[in-house]
Structures are given as structure tokens and as C-alpha cells.
Tab-separated table of C-alpha atoms and ligand atoms in Angstrom:
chain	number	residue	atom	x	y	z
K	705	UNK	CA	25.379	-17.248	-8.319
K	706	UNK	CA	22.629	-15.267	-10.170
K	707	UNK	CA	22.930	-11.968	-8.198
K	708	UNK	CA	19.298	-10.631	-9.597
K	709	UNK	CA	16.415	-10.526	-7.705
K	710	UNK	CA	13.745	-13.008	-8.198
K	711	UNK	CA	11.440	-12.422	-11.536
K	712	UNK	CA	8.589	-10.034	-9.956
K	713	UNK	CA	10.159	-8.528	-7.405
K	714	UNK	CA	12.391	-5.607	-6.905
K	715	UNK	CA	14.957	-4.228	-4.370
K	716	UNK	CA	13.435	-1.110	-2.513
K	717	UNK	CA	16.788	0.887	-2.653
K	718	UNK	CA	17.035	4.018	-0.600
K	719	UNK	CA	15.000	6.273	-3.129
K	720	UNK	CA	12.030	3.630	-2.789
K	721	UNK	CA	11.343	2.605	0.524
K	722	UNK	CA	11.825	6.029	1.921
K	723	UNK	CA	8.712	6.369	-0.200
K	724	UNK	CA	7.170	3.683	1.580
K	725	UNK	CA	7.988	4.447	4.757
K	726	UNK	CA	6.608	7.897	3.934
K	727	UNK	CA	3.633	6.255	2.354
K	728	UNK	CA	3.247	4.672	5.752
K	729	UNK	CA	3.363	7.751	7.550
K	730	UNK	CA	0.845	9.417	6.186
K	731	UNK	CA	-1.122	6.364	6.391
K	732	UNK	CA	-0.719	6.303	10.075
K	733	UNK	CA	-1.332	9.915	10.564
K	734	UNK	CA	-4.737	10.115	8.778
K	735	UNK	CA	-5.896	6.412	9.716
K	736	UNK	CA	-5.537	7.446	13.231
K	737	UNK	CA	-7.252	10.526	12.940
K	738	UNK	CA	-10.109	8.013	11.662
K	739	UNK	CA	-9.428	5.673	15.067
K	740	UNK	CA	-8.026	3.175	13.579
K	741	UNK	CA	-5.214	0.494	15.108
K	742	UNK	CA	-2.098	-0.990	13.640
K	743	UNK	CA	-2.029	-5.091	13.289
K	744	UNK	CA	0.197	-7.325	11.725
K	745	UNK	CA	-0.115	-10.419	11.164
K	746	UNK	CA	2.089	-13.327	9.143
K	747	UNK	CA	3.297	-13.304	5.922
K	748	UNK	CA	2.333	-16.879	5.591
K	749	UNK	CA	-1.184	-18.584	6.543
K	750	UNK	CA	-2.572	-22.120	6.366
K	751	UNK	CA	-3.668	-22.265	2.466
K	752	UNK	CA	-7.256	-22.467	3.677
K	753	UNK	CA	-7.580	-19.396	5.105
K	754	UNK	CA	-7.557	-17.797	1.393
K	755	UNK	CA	-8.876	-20.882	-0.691
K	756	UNK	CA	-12.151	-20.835	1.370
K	757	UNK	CA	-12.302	-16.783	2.247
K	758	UNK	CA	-10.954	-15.396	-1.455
K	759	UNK	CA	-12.332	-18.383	-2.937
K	760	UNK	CA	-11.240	-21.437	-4.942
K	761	UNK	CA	-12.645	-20.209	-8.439
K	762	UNK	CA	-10.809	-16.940	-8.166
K	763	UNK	CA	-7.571	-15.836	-10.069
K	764	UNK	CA	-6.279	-15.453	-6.869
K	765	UNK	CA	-6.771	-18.705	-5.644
K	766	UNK	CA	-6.601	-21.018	-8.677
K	767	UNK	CA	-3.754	-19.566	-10.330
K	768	UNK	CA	-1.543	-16.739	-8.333
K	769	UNK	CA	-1.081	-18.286	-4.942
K	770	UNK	CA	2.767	-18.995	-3.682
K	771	UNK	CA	1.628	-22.367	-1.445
K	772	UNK	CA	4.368	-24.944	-0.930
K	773	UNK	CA	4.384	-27.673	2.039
K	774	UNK	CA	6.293	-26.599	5.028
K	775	UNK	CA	8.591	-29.720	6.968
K	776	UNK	CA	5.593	-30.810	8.893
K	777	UNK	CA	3.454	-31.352	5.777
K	778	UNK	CA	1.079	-28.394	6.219
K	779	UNK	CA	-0.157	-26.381	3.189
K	780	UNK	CA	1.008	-22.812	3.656
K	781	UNK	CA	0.308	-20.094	1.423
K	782	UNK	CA	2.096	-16.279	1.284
K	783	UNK	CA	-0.390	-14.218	1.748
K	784	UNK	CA	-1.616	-12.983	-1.459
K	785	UNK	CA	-3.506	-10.115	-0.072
K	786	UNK	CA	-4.390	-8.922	3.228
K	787	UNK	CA	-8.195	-9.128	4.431
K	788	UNK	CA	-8.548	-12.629	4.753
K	789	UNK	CA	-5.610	-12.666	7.334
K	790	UNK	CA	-6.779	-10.098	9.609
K	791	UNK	CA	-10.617	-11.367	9.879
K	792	UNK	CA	-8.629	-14.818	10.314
K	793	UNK	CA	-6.888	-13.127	13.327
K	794	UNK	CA	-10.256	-11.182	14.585
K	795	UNK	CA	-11.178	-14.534	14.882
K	796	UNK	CA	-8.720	-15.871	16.542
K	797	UNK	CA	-8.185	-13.268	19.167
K	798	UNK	CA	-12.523	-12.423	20.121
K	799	UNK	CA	-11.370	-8.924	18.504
K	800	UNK	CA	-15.139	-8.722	17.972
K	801	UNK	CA	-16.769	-10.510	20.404
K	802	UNK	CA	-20.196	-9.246	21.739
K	803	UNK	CA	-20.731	-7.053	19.186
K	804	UNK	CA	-17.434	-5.312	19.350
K	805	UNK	CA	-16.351	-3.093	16.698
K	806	UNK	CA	-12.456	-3.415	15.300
K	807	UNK	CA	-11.118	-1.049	13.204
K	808	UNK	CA	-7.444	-1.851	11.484
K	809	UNK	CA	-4.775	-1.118	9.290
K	810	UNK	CA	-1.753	-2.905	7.585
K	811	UNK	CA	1.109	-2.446	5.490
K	812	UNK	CA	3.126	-4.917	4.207
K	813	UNK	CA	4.099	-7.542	1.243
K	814	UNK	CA	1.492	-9.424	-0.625
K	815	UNK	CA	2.766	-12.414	-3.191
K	816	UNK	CA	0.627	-13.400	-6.084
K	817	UNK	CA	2.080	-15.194	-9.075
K	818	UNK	CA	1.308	-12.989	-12.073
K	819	UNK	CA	2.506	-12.042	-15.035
K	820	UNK	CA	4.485	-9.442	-14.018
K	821	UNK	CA	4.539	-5.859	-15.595
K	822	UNK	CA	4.263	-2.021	-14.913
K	823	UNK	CA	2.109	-2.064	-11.973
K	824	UNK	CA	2.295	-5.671	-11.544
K	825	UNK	CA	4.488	-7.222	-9.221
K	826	UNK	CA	4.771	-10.410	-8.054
K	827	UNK	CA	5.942	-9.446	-4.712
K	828	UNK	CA	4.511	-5.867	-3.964
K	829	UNK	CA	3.380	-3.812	-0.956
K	830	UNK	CA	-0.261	-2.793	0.034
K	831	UNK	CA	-1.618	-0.762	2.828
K	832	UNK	CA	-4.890	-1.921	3.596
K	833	UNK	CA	-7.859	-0.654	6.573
K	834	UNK	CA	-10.532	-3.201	7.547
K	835	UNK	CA	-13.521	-2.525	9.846
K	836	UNK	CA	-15.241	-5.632	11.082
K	837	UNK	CA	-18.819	-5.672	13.308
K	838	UNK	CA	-20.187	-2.603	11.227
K	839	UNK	CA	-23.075	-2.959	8.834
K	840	UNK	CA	-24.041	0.813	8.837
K	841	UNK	CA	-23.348	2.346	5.242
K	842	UNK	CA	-21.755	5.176	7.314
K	843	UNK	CA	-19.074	2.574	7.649
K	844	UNK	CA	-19.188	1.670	3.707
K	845	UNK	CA	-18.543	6.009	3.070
K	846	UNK	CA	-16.327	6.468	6.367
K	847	UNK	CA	-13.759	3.440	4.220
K	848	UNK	CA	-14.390	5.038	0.955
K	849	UNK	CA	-13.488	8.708	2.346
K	850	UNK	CA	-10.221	7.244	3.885
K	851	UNK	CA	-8.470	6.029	0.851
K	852	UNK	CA	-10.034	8.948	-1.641
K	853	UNK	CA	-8.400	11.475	1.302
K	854	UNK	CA	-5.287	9.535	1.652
K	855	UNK	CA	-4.553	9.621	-1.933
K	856	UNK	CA	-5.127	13.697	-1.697
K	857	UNK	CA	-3.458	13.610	1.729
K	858	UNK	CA	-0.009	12.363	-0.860
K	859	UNK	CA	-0.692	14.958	-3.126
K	860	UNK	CA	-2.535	13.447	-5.646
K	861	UNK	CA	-4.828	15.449	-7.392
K	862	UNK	CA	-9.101	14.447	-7.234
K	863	UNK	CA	-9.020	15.068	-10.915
K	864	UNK	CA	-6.372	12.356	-11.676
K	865	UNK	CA	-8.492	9.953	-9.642
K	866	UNK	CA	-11.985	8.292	-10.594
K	867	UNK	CA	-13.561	6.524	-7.991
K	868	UNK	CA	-15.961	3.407	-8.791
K	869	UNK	CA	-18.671	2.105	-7.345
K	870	UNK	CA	-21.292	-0.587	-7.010
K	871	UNK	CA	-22.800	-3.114	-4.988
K	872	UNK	CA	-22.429	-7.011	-5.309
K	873	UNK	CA	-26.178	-7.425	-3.690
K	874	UNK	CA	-26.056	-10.006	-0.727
K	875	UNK	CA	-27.190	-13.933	-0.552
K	876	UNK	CA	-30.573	-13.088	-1.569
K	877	UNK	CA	-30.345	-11.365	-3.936
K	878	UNK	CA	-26.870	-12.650	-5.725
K	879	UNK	CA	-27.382	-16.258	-6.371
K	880	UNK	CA	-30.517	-15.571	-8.939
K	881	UNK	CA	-28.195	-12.973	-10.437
K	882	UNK	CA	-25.030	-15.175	-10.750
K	883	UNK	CA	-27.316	-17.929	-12.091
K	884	UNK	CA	-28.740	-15.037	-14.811
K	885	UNK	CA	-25.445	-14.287	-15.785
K	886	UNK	CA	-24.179	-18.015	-16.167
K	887	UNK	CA	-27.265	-18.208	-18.210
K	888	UNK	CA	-26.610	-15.281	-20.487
K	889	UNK	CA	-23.048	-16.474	-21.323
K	890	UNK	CA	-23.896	-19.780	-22.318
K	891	UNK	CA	-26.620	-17.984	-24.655
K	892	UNK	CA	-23.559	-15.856	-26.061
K	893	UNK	CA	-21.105	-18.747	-26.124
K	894	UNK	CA	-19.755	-18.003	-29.465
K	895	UNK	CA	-19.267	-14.256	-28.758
K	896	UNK	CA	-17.568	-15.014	-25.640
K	897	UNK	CA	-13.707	-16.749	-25.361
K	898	UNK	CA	-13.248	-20.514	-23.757
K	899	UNK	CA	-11.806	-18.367	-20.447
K	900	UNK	CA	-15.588	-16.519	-19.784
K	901	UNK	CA	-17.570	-19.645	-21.048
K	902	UNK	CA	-15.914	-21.683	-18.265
K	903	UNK	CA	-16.785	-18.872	-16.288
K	904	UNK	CA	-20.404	-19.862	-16.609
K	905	UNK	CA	-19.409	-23.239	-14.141
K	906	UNK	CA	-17.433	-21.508	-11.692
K	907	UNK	CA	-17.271	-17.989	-11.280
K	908	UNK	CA	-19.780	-15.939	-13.940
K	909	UNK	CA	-19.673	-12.491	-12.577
K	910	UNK	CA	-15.706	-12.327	-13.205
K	911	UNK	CA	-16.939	-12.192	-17.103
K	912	UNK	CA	-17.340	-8.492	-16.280
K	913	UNK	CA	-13.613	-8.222	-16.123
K	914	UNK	CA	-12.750	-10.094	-19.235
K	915	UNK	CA	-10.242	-7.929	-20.955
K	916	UNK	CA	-10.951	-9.514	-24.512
K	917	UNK	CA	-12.959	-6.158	-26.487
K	918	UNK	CA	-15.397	-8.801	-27.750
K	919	UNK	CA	-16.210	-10.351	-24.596
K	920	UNK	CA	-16.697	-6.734	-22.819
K	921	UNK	CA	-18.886	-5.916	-25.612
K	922	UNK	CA	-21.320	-8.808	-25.120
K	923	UNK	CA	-20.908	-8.413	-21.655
K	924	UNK	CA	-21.680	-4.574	-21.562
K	925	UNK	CA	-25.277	-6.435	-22.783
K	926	UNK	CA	-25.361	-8.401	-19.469
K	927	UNK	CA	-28.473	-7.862	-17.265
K	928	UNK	CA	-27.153	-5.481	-14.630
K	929	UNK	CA	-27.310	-6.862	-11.051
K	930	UNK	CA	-27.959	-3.036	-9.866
K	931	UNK	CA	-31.441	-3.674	-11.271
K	932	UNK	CA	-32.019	-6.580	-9.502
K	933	UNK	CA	-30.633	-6.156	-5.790
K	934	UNK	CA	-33.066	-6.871	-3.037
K	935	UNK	CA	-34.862	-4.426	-0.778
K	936	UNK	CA	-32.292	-4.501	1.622
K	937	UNK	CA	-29.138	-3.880	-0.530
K	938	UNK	CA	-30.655	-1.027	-2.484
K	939	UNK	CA	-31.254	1.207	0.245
K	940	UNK	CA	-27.838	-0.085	1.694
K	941	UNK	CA	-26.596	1.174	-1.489
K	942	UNK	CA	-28.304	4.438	-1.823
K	943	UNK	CA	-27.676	5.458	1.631
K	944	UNK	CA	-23.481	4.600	1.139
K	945	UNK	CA	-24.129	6.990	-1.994
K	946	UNK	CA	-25.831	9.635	-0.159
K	947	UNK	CA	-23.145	9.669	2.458
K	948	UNK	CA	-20.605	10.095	-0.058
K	949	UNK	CA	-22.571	12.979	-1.608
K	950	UNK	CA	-22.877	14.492	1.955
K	951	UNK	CA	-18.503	14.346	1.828
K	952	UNK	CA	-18.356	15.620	-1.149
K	953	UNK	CA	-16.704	13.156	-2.642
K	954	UNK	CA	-17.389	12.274	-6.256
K	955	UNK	CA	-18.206	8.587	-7.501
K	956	UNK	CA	-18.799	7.380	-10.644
K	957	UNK	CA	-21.302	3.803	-10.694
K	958	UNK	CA	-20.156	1.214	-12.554
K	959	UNK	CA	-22.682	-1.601	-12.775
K	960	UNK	CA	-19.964	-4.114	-14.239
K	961	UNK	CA	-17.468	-3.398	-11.398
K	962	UNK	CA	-17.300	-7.050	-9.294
K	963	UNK	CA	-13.510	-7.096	-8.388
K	964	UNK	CA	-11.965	-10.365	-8.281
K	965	UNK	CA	-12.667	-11.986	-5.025
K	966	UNK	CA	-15.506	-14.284	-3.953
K	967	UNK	CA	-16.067	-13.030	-0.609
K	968	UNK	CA	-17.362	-9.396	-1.426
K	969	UNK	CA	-21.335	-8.526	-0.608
K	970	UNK	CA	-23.210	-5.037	-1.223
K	971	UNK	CA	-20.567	-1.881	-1.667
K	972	UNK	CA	-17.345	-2.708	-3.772
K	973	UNK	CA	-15.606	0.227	-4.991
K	974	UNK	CA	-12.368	0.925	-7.123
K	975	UNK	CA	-10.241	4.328	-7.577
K	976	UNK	CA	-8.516	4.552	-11.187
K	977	UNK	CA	-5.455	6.588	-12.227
K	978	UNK	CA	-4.751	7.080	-15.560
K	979	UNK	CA	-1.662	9.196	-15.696
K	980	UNK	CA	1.555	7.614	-15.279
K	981	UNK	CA	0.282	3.736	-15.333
K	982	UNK	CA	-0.861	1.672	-17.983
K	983	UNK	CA	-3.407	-1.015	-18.302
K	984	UNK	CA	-2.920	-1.514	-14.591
K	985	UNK	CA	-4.954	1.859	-13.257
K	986	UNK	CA	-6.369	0.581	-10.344
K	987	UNK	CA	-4.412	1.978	-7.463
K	988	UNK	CA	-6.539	1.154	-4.473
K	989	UNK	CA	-9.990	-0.383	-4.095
K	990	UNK	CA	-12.264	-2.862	-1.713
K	991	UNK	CA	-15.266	-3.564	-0.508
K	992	UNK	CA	-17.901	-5.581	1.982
K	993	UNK	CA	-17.540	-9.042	2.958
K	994	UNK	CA	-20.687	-9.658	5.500
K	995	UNK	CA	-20.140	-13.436	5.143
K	996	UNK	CA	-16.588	-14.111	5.713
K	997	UNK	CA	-16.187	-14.379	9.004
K	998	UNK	CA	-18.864	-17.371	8.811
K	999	UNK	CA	-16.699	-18.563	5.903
K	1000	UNK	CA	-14.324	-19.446	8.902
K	1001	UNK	CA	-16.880	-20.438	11.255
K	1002	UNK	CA	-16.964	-17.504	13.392
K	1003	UNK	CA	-20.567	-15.676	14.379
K	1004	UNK	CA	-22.000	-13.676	11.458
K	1005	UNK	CA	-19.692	-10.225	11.148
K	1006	UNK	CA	-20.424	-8.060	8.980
K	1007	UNK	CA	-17.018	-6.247	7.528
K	1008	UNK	CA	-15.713	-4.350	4.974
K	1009	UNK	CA	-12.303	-2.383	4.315
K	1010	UNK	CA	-9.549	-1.544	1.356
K	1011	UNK	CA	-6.273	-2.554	-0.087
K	1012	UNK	CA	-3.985	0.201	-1.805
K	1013	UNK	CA	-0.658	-0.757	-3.958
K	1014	UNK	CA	2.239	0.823	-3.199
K	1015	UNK	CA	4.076	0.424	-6.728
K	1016	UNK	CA	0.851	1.946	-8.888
K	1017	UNK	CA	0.484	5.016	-5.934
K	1018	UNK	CA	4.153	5.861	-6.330
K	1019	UNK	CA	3.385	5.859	-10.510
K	1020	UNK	CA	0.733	7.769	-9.702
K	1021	UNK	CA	2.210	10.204	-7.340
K	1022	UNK	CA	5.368	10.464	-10.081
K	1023	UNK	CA	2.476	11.287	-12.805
K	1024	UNK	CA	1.590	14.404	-10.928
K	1025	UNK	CA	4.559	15.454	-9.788
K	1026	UNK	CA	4.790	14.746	-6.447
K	1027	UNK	CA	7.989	14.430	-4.953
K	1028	UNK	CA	8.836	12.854	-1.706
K	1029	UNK	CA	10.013	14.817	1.113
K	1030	UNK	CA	13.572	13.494	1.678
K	1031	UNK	CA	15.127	14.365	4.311
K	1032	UNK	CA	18.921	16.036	4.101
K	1033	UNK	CA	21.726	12.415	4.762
K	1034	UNK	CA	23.125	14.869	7.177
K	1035	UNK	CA	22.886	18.440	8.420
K	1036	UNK	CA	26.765	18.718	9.273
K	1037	UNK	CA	29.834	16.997	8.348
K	1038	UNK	CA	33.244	16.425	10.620
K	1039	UNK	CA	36.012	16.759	8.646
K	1040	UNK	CA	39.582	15.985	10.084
K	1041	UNK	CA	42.791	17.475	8.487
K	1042	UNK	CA	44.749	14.479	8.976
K	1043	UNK	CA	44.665	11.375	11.059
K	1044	UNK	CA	45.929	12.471	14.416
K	1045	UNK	CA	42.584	14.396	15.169
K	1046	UNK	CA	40.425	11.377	14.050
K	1047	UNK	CA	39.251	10.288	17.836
K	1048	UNK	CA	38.378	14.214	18.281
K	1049	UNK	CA	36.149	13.971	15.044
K	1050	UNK	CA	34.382	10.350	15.862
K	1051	UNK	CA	33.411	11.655	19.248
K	1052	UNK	CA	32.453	14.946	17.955
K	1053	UNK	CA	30.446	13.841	15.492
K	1054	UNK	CA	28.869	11.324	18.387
K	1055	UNK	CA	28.198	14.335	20.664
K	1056	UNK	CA	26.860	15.721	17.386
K	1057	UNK	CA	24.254	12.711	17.015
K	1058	UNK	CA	23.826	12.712	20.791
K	1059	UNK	CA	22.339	16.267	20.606
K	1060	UNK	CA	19.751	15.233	17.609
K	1061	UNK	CA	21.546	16.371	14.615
K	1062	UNK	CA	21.856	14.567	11.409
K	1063	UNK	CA	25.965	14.347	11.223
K	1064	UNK	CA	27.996	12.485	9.473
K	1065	UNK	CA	32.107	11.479	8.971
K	1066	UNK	CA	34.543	9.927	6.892
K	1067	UNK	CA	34.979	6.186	7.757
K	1068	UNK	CA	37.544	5.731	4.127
K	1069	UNK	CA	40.529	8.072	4.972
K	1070	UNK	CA	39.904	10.840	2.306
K	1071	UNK	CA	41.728	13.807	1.848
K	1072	UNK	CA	40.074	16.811	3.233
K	1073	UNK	CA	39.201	18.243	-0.323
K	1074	UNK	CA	36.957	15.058	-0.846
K	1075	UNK	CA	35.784	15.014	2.705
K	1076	UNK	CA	34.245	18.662	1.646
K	1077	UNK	CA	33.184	17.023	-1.547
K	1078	UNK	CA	31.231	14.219	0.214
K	1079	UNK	CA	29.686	16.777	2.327
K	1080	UNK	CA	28.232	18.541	-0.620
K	1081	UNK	CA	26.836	14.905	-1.749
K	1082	UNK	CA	25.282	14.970	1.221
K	1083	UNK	CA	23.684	17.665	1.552
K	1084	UNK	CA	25.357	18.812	4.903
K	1085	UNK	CA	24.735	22.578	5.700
K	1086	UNK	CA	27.492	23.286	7.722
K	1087	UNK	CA	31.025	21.428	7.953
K	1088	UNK	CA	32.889	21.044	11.325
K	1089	UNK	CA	36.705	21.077	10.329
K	1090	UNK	CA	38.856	19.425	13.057
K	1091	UNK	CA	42.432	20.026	12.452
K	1092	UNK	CA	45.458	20.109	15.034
K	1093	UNK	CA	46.180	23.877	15.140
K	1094	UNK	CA	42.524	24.327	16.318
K	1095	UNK	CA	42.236	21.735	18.305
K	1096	UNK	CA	45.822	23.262	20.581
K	1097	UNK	CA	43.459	26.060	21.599
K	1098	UNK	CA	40.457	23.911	22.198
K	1099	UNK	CA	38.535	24.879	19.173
K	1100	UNK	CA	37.218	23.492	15.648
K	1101	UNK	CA	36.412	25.440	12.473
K	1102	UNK	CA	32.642	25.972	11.437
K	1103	UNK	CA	32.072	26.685	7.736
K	1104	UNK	CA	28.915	27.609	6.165
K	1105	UNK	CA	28.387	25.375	2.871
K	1106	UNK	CA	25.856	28.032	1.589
K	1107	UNK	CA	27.678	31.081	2.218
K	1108	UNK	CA	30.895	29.535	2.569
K	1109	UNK	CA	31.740	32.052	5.554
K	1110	UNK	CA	34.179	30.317	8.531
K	1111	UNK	CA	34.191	30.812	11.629
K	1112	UNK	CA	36.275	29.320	14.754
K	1113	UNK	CA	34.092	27.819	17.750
K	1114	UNK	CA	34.495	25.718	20.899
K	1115	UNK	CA	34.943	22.519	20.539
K	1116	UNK	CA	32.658	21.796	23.834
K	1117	UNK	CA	29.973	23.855	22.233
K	1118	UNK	CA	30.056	22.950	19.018
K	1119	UNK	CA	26.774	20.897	18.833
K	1120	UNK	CA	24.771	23.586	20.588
K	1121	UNK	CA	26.514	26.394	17.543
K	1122	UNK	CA	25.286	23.692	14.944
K	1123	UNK	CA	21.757	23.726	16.518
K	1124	UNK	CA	21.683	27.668	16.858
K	1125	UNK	CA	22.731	27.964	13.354
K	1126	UNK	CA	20.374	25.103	11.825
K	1127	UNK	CA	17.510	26.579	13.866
G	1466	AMP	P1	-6.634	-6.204	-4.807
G	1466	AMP	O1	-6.174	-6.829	-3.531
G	1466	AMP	O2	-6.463	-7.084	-5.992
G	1466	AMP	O3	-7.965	-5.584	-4.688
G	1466	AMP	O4	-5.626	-5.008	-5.080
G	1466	AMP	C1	-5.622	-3.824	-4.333
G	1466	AMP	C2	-4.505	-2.958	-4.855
G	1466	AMP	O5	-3.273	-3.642	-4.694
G	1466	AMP	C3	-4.574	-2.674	-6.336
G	1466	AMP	O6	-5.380	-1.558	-6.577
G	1466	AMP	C4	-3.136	-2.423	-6.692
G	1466	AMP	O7	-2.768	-1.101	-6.374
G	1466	AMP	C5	-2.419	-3.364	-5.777
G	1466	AMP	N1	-2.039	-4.619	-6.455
G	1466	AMP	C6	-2.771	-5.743	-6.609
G	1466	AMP	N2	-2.079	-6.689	-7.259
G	1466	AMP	C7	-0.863	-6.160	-7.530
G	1466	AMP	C8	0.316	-6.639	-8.152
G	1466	AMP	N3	0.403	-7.875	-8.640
G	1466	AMP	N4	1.385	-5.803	-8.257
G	1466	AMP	C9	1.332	-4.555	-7.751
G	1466	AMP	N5	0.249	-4.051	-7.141
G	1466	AMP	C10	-0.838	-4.834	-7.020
């Protein structure tokens, strides 16, 4: 058997996904504090519910999706990311019928088949918010604010990040774009490669994200959609800016900026880490997507909402030094001198557990020395030491790792000792 995880993944050992659960935390603390509501929904969907709300001509869709036939026949995909799921559930469950507002958050596992590197997983973990029956660009800063604060709110620094910015326009002003830019690229054919020329059939904005230099340099020529949005989406646009201004919160435009998925409209925005991660910077970013609720055929919703990595936050949480609170494996350790006291230590260290202390025991029959020594490893502050002599007259030993002084108390009150003397 090949005992290695799958190409792409990666075990979480303890290290790791107490990082993620205390990535969560925080997540929960300050999305709350922002109203919004935990959902989950499958890791697997019906394959349409990405191919028609990402979009076929996407990365996403065309080339990174894990979709196999289940028994039945159906087309089920993982779910490569998570926005298309949730509006797929508002949907399903009238979360925002009559008008109602729904404001949500995720974390989870997302699955896209890429080549993997630094940054790039093929299995990783995103925490994501969405807000769906707003249209207000309070709603556009209010999203924006919540990941640039949540990223401070794990320590790190607003000078590490750079937050991006720009608006996709809508459906009247995008098409003329999208056909200006198919346009332009087939003018620069030659200057472009074969991947951005096809991009003139099916997808011409995502020539913006071309890595090749020479392509970003004929590109950086592009008409700009910014000078071309409609009535409508420029004041949407200014007033999402002017918000953000009002936070304090500094942005940086990018004109090019069109992120990789069809179903964005208006605001899209992207925060970039340098330190610690390589060509893979972006650690969290999102958008609008008025129309994707109709790409389901649900009622026009407008919507909007972001998706944050878990693997390129840690990197950049490492980069600035951030460690993650981890809490002592246990506060006190029962020792036993030798095996006739061992029912006295279990249920000690029990009563221990009972009274809301971390405690922990020797389950491999170790000599006392190496109990001690495992107690150290542990990080225990205190070690109960349960030996016959003291247990005659009713009593255990209490020793102070730090200070190493001993002391002899009741065995009855030993938890509530431990407690005093932990504080
Ligand atoms: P996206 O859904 O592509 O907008 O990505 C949102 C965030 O998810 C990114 O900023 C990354 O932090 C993270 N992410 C996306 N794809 C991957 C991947 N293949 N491996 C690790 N993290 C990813």
C-alpha cells in the first residue's frame, strides 16, 4: 500500500489544524460581531451548479474540477470553491425570499485540480462570508472591512497586506467591453500566446491574468473597462470606495484585476501578501455576483461575499511572526509509583478532568522517572504523584514543575488544590 497522501493534499497534523480551528475561531468571533450565520453545505454538488454559476470557460470549470459519475449516473462535482453552493442552497431553502437579507459564513475543503505548489493545494481549506439580497455598496465595504480586519484580527500586519480593487461593470456595460477586449487581442495576436488568443472566443477578460511578461505587457495596453462602466456602476463604484475611505481602510485600484470566475459584476477585490509566499500572494479575495442567483433560475438577487485560503494565511501569518496560541496538552500529570495505585491515578485523573482541568496519565507502564519526563513534554504545571505510602494516609504528593517545591495534599481535594494553584 502507498501510505502517502494523495498528490495535493496534506495531513493537518496536530500543529496544523489547531491553526485552523483557531483560524475558525476568530472567524466566528468577528463574523458574528458583523451578524453573520454559520451554514454548511456538501462537499459534493450536481456538476451544474458550478459549470453554469463559475462558468464553463473558466479555469475552474474547464480544467480543475474533481467530477466523476456517482452509481446512479449523476454528474457530481467536489466543490471547487464555496459561493456557488451556498446561493445554490439560498435557493433551495427561500433564505431570501421577499426581499430577505442572508448573511453567511463557511469553512471547509475546496478541491480543484491544479498544479500543485507553495500555496497551491489541490485539496485546501477556505473560509468564506456571502451576503445575498444586498445591492447597497455599504454591503460591497461592510465584506471588504471583514476580511482586511480578520487578517489584522490574526495578527497580520496592514503593511504586509495590499488590498485590490475594481469593478467588473454589470450587463450593460460589460458585454461592449468584453467584445473590445476580444477585439484588441485578435489585433495583438502575435504579441499574445495561443492560451490568451483563444481567450478572444471564450473568456477575453481572463487575458488580464496571463502570467506570460509579454502578454501582461500588451495587455497593460488594453482599454481599461474602469473607463467605460455605465452610469450605474460608477457611482456603485465610487460610493464602495468612499465607504472604504470613511473605514480607513486603504485600497489600491487595479483596473486589470477580473479574478477568475464568470459570475462576478461591479466590486471584485483581492488582498496580496508578499512575505512568506511566492507567486501565489493572493490570500483572500471576492467580489459581486448580482446575476447568479438567476443563473439558477431563482428571482434576481443581488450578492456578493469572499473566500480566504487557509494554507497562504498560515504562510502569511508565519511571515510575520505570528504564532498560534496553543494551548498547554495538560495542566497536571498523575503519576503512580508502581502498579498497585493505578485505579487511584485513572480515577484521579478523571475527577481531575471532571473538575475542568487539562490532566493527563500514563496509559504505557513507564517508570516514574519517565512519567515526570512525559510531563515535562507536556507541558504539565504541576504533577500529582500517587504512590502507596501516601495513599495509607489518604493523601497524594503535589509537586510544582516550575519551582519543583512538594507538597502532600488530600487525595479528596486534590482537584480543587490543582485549581487554587493554577488560578
Ligand atoms: P478563489 O476562490 O480562487 O478566489 O480563491 C480564494 C482564496 O482561496 C485564495 O486567495 C487562496 O487563498 C485560496 N486558494 C484558492 N485556490 C487555492 C489552492 N489551489 N490552494 C490553496 N489555496 C487556494
Amino acid at each position: 500500500m502507498n501510505a502517502q497522501a494523495p498528490k495535493g493534499t496534506a495531513d493537518m497534523l496536530p500543529d496544523v489544524a489547531r491553526a485552523w480551528e483557531h483560524l475558525q475561531r476568530v472567524a466566528q468571533e468577528l463574523f458574528a460581531r458583523y451578524g453573520y450565520e454559520p451554514v454548511y453545505t456538501p462537499l459534493f454538488e450536481h456538476t451544474e451548479v458550478f459549470t453554469r454559476g463559475i462558468g464553463e470557460a473558466t479555469d475552474i470549470v474547464s480544467k480543475e474540477m474533481y467530477t466523476f459519475e456517482d452509481k446512479a449516473g449523476r454528474s457530481i462535482t467536489l466543490r471547487p470553491e464555496g459561493t456557488a453552493s451556498v446561493v445554490r442552497s439560498a435557493l433551495e431553502h427561500n433564505l431570501t425570499a421577499n426581499g430577505a437579507q442572508a448573511k453567511l459564513y463557511y469553512a471547509g475543503p475546496m478541491f480543484r485540480y491544479e498544479r500543485p505548489q507553495k500555496g497551491r493545494m489541490r485539496q485546501f481549506w477556505q473560509i468564506g462570508i456571502e451576503v445575498l439580497g444586498a445591492a447597497e455598496p455599504t454591503a460591497d465595504a461592510e465584506v471588504i472591512a471583514v476580511l482586511w480586519r480578520y487578517f489584522e484580527a490574526l495578527g497580520i500586519p496592514a503593511e504586509n497586506m495590499r488590498l485590490l480593487l475594481n469593478s467588473m461593470g454589470d450587463e450593460s456595460c460589460r458585454p461592449a467591453y468584453r467584445d473590445s477586449i476580444a477585439a484588441y487581442i485578435r489585433d495583438h495576436a502575435v504579441g499574445l500566446c495561443e492560451e490568451c488568443n483563444r481567450r478572444a472566443d471564450t473568456n477575453p477578460l481572463r487575458a488580464f491574468d496571463c502570467k506570460n511578461p509579454a502578454c501582461r505587457e500588451v495587455m497593460g495596453e488594453a482599454p481599461l473597462l474602469r473607463d467605460e462602466l455605465c452610469g450605474a456602476c460608477a457611482t456603485h463604484y465610487a460610493e464602495v470606495k468612499a465607504h472604504l475611505d470613511a473605514l480607513g481602510i486603504p485600497y489600491v485600484e487595479d483596473p486589470s484585476l477580473v479574478r477568475g470566475l464568470d459570475y462576478y459584476t461591479r466590486t471584485v477585490f483581492e488582498i496580496q501578501v508578499d512575505a512568506g509566499l511566492g507567486s501565489q500572494n493572493a490570500i483572500g479575495g471576492g467580489g459581486r455576483y448580482d446575476r447568479l442567483m438567476e443563473a439558477y433560475g431563482g428571482p434576481a438577487t443581488p450578492g456578493l461575499g469572499f473566500a480566504l485560503g487557509f494554507e497562504r494565511t498560515l504562510l502569511a501569518m508565519q511571515a510575520a511572526g505570528v504564532e498560534v496560541p496553543a494551548p498547554p496538552r495538560a495542566e497536571v500529570f498523575v503519576a503512580r509509583v508502581d502498579d498497585a495505585v493505578t485505579a487511584e491515578v485513572f480515577a484521579l485523573a478523571q475527577r481531575l478532568r471532571d473538575a475542568g482541568i487539562a490532566a493527563e496519565l500514563d496509559h504505557q507502564g513507564r517508570s516514574l522517572k519517565s512519567q515526570f519526563k512525559q510531563a515535562d513534554r507536556l507541558g504539565a504545571r504541576f504533577v500529582l504523584v500517587v504512590g502507596p505510602d501516601e495513599l495509607t494516609d489518604g493523601q497524594v504528593t503535589m509537586r510544582d514543575m516550575s519551582t519543583k517545591e512538594e507538597k502532600r495534599v488530600a487525595l479528596g481535594s486534590a482537584p480543587a488544590e490543582v485549581a487554587a494553584a493554577l488560578g
